[in-house]
XYZ file of C-alpha atoms in Angstrom:
312
model
C -17.230 2.296 21.109
C -14.389 4.705 19.742
C -13.610 3.132 16.634
C -10.824 3.638 14.098
C -10.290 3.329 10.539
C -6.491 3.953 9.893
C -6.252 4.044 5.719
C -2.560 3.787 5.160
C -3.195 5.861 1.371
C -3.038 9.190 -0.068
C -4.554 8.738 -3.308
C -8.382 9.667 -2.437
C -9.376 7.067 -4.792
C -8.213 4.000 -3.133
C -9.073 5.983 0.157
C -12.684 5.456 -1.207
C -12.700 1.818 -2.415
C -12.217 0.786 0.959
C -15.619 3.360 1.708
C -17.742 0.004 2.508
C -15.771 -1.473 4.592
C -15.514 1.855 6.880
C -19.457 1.064 6.613
C -19.821 -2.115 7.204
C -18.142 -1.526 10.631
C -19.881 1.707 10.992
C -23.451 -0.223 10.852
C -21.563 -2.289 13.394
C -20.194 0.359 15.970
C -21.383 3.466 14.994
C -19.977 6.209 13.419
C -16.898 5.951 12.840
C -12.887 8.134 12.572
C -11.247 7.718 10.068
C -7.473 8.462 10.097
C -6.212 8.793 6.523
C -2.868 9.906 4.553
C -5.358 11.382 2.211
C -5.769 15.317 2.592
C -9.108 16.290 1.102
C -10.726 13.098 2.279
C -13.065 14.721 5.006
C -14.621 17.144 2.735
C -15.047 14.383 0.128
C -17.619 12.348 2.609
C -18.348 15.413 4.602
C -22.050 14.437 3.893
C -21.518 10.911 5.272
C -23.933 9.710 8.760
C -21.275 6.888 9.211
C -18.208 9.390 9.303
C -17.778 10.845 12.531
C -14.859 12.441 11.863
C -11.855 11.946 9.521
C -7.827 13.065 10.994
C -5.289 14.232 8.051
C -2.175 12.760 9.378
C 0.748 14.025 7.355
C 3.597 12.735 9.557
C 3.939 9.556 12.159
C 3.421 7.427 9.243
C 7.235 7.088 7.329
C 9.971 6.319 9.529
C 10.252 3.184 12.414
C 11.706 5.753 15.116
C 7.838 7.203 14.575
C 6.096 4.777 16.191
C 6.511 6.076 19.793
C 5.201 9.659 18.593
C 2.460 7.900 16.093
C 1.595 5.760 19.928
C 0.816 9.079 21.517
C -1.359 10.363 18.720
C -3.375 7.418 18.601
C -3.767 8.278 22.710
C -4.362 11.917 22.163
C -8.198 10.298 20.870
C -9.126 7.513 23.663
C -10.077 5.108 20.917
C -11.427 2.374 22.034
C -10.254 -0.101 18.665
C -8.482 0.697 15.601
C -9.201 -1.395 12.378
C -5.787 -1.527 10.324
C -6.450 -1.468 6.787
C -2.754 -2.022 5.382
C -0.051 -4.616 6.460
C 2.473 -1.924 8.463
C 4.686 -3.345 10.916
C 4.876 0.461 12.235
C 1.560 1.467 12.695
C 0.578 -2.001 14.282
C 2.889 -1.403 16.813
C 2.456 1.996 17.533
C -1.518 0.753 18.160
C -0.690 -2.458 20.163
C 1.723 0.285 22.367
C -1.295 3.202 22.748
C -3.910 3.007 25.178
C -6.264 1.892 22.341
C -7.786 -1.866 24.081
C -8.247 -3.842 20.884
C -6.294 -3.666 17.777
C -6.609 -5.318 13.961
C -4.836 -5.528 11.468
C -3.615 -7.175 7.601
C -1.724 -9.846 7.946
C 2.085 -8.199 8.400
C 5.003 -8.730 6.254
C 2.127 -9.423 2.300
C 2.584 -6.216 0.666
C 3.600 -7.997 -2.843
C 0.895 -8.132 -4.562
C -1.919 -6.945 -2.573
C -5.160 -7.076 -4.169
C -6.742 -3.676 -2.333
C -10.522 -5.149 -2.871
C -9.584 -8.403 -2.134
C -7.420 -8.251 1.144
C -9.672 -5.316 2.679
C -12.932 -7.747 1.953
C -11.428 -10.826 3.706
C -10.244 -8.462 6.696
C -13.334 -6.776 7.215
C -14.890 -10.059 7.310
C -12.755 -11.614 10.020
C -12.392 -8.874 11.931
C -16.970 -8.328 12.367
C -17.848 -11.995 12.066
C -19.154 -11.428 8.952
C -19.436 -14.450 6.141
C -19.720 -11.496 3.254
C -18.852 -8.496 3.336
C -20.872 -5.968 0.154
C -17.817 -4.686 -1.603
C -20.222 -1.958 -3.119
C -21.792 0.647 -0.756
C -23.632 3.724 -0.976
C -22.250 7.327 -1.255
C -23.838 9.753 0.234
C -24.367 13.268 -1.034
C -27.493 15.721 0.564
C -30.387 15.689 -2.351
C -29.871 19.598 -2.414
C -26.732 19.847 -3.827
C -27.498 17.549 -6.610
C -31.022 19.283 -7.366
C -28.995 22.445 -7.106
C -26.715 21.577 -10.007
C -29.880 20.247 -12.403
C -31.844 23.511 -12.118
C -28.603 25.257 -14.229
C -28.652 22.123 -17.084
C -31.044 20.684 -19.215
C -32.042 17.249 -17.754
C -32.829 16.165 -20.664
C -29.630 15.541 -21.765
C -27.541 12.737 -21.350
C -25.276 14.235 -18.700
C -21.364 12.672 -18.803
C -18.654 13.417 -16.711
C -15.353 13.230 -18.837
C -12.469 12.165 -16.284
C -9.706 13.631 -18.208
C -7.689 14.653 -15.714
C -5.799 11.964 -12.897
C -3.145 11.687 -10.712
C -0.040 10.657 -13.908
C 0.579 10.938 -16.956
C 0.628 7.543 -17.682
C -3.196 6.096 -17.232
C -5.062 9.738 -19.758
C -6.399 9.041 -22.880
C -5.498 12.165 -24.069
C -7.520 15.868 -24.895
C -7.347 14.893 -28.595
C -9.066 11.629 -27.782
C -11.939 12.919 -25.142
C -12.325 16.287 -27.663
C -12.492 13.914 -30.972
C -14.900 11.661 -28.657
C -17.179 15.110 -27.480
C -17.766 16.120 -30.557
C -18.890 12.637 -31.764
C -21.341 12.725 -29.503
C -22.273 15.595 -29.931
C -23.032 15.162 -33.299
C -25.426 11.540 -32.901
C -27.090 12.736 -29.740
C -28.096 15.428 -27.226
C -25.687 15.362 -24.714
C -23.858 17.835 -22.045
C -20.919 17.182 -20.567
C -18.877 17.974 -17.432
C -14.970 17.617 -18.351
C -13.526 16.880 -14.630
C -9.724 18.110 -14.552
C -7.749 18.940 -11.308
C -6.209 22.158 -10.437
C -3.112 21.351 -11.914
C -4.379 19.751 -15.602
C -6.259 23.525 -16.405
C -4.645 23.498 -19.837
C -5.577 19.702 -20.464
C -9.369 20.813 -19.638
C -8.664 24.256 -21.705
C -7.188 21.854 -24.757
C -10.222 19.620 -24.662
C -12.662 22.869 -24.210
C -11.087 24.448 -26.788
C -11.491 21.729 -29.374
C -15.131 21.164 -28.755
C -17.260 22.502 -31.489
C -19.827 23.086 -29.427
C -20.874 25.115 -25.845
C -22.461 21.547 -23.873
C -19.684 21.309 -21.029
C -19.048 23.046 -18.233
C -15.345 22.889 -16.611
C -14.573 21.939 -13.103
C -10.965 21.888 -12.990
C -10.666 25.373 -11.027
C -13.939 24.607 -8.713
C -12.993 22.641 -4.702
C -13.555 19.050 -3.611
C -16.939 19.587 -2.623
C -17.801 21.857 -4.709
C -16.727 19.071 -7.867
C -18.853 15.987 -6.186
C -22.659 17.321 -7.047
C -21.850 17.624 -10.438
C -20.342 14.291 -10.157
C -23.434 12.446 -8.442
C -26.308 14.031 -11.164
C -23.932 12.808 -13.822
C -25.563 10.031 -15.773
C -21.942 8.652 -16.643
C -19.053 8.916 -16.400
C -16.408 7.933 -18.502
C -12.914 8.564 -18.102
C -9.586 7.884 -16.875
C -8.908 6.343 -13.235
C -9.613 9.128 -10.579
C -11.604 9.826 -7.902
C -14.898 11.029 -9.823
C -14.956 7.532 -10.949
C -15.398 6.033 -7.168
C -17.597 8.666 -6.831
C -20.542 7.712 -9.615
C -19.441 4.378 -9.345
C -20.903 4.379 -5.009
C -23.785 6.747 -6.639
C -25.362 3.739 -9.302
C -23.982 5.301 -11.793
C -22.405 3.831 -15.090
C -19.170 4.339 -14.612
C -16.742 3.331 -18.295
C -13.113 3.395 -17.284
C -10.061 3.520 -19.396
C -7.133 1.301 -18.440
C -4.013 1.910 -19.427
C -1.611 1.644 -16.286
C -3.835 1.139 -13.473
C -4.577 -2.495 -12.126
C -8.220 -3.683 -12.161
C -8.662 -3.962 -8.787
C -9.209 -0.647 -8.157
C -12.383 -1.312 -10.484
C -13.140 -4.986 -9.200
C -15.825 -3.833 -5.773
C -18.617 -2.288 -8.064
C -21.271 -3.554 -10.621
C -21.605 0.141 -12.123
C -17.751 -0.460 -13.644
C -17.027 -1.206 -16.873
C -13.415 -1.488 -18.223
C -12.281 -0.216 -21.735
C -9.064 -1.371 -22.530
C -6.867 -2.092 -25.723
C -7.802 -5.365 -28.164
C -5.144 -7.483 -28.024
C -4.109 -6.905 -23.752
C -5.546 -9.180 -21.462
C -6.450 -7.329 -18.148
C -5.159 -8.925 -16.149
C -2.151 -8.048 -17.091
C -2.356 -4.356 -16.427
C -0.950 -2.472 -13.377
C 1.280 0.208 -12.311
C 3.825 0.602 -14.961
C 2.190 -0.952 -19.006
C 2.694 2.422 -19.862
C 0.182 1.631 -22.600
C -0.695 3.890 -25.216
C -3.440 5.461 -24.868
C -3.981 5.243 -28.759
C -4.692 2.338 -28.065
C -8.292 2.458 -28.000
C -10.131 5.098 -30.859
C -12.163 7.033 -30.061
C -14.871 4.571 -31.722
C -14.461 2.142 -29.068
C -15.241 4.595 -26.071
C -18.075 5.638 -28.642
C -20.087 2.118 -29.211
C -19.437 1.782 -25.510
C -21.001 4.381 -24.660
C -23.829 3.560 -26.526
C -24.199 0.109 -25.504
C -24.851 1.187 -22.032
C -26.937 4.483 -21.987
C -29.733 2.132 -21.259
């Protein structure tokens, strides 16, 4: 049976937190095709045996008039069934009007306060007729890729991914905080750091590394996503902003300490490997898009202690 999963999300992290449900569907029907608005999901999941194909779509998803074009797009793949992980009337109608035999979709007109994890879990359970779909899964990467990274670092050191980059400025803890944290850790232990920033965050990466007093790090800003991932999967811990890197590490069984400043807790609700850090006088339920919490309300000392508490 040729199965399609439609993920109507541009962010890599939002796509990755749906991976458990993609795997659940694939376990029942065989490897799936994912259609996504995320341009780098294909490179991220290239080693996943439960994913047959990933198709990036950057059109037919904005205007209601595009329904017929999207229908024709679906028809070109001859899918037997489609699972739409979003309450979109447009995508639903395009699917119903296509040659797809079975169409499963989120309840329509319920976009407000959509909890990504709860909604995806309930939808998968109802669609598949199962009672307890796990929110966690295993991220697939070929072992030789991890070993190639470990050949070039001292594996006796405790390796931490510093997730300094993110898609928006309001979710970032700040270069000074990260460099101070790294220096404090270096003064009290034996560490190695992978500085995770995207290509657009070169200046941020340089600001951090220029203030690190030891040469025990590697910057990843100039690497492609498929080159970055083996570094993430070979680490002992993730510490940083809410970014795609934490979803990779959490789904690789690695403790992931995420500093929440402007991201809903729903993004990190799904894995036992997540540990959330946020300002003392704030309730985690009140943190969401637009919170714009002050990064300096999360002290370096607080993050440092959380690292020590979660090392073992």
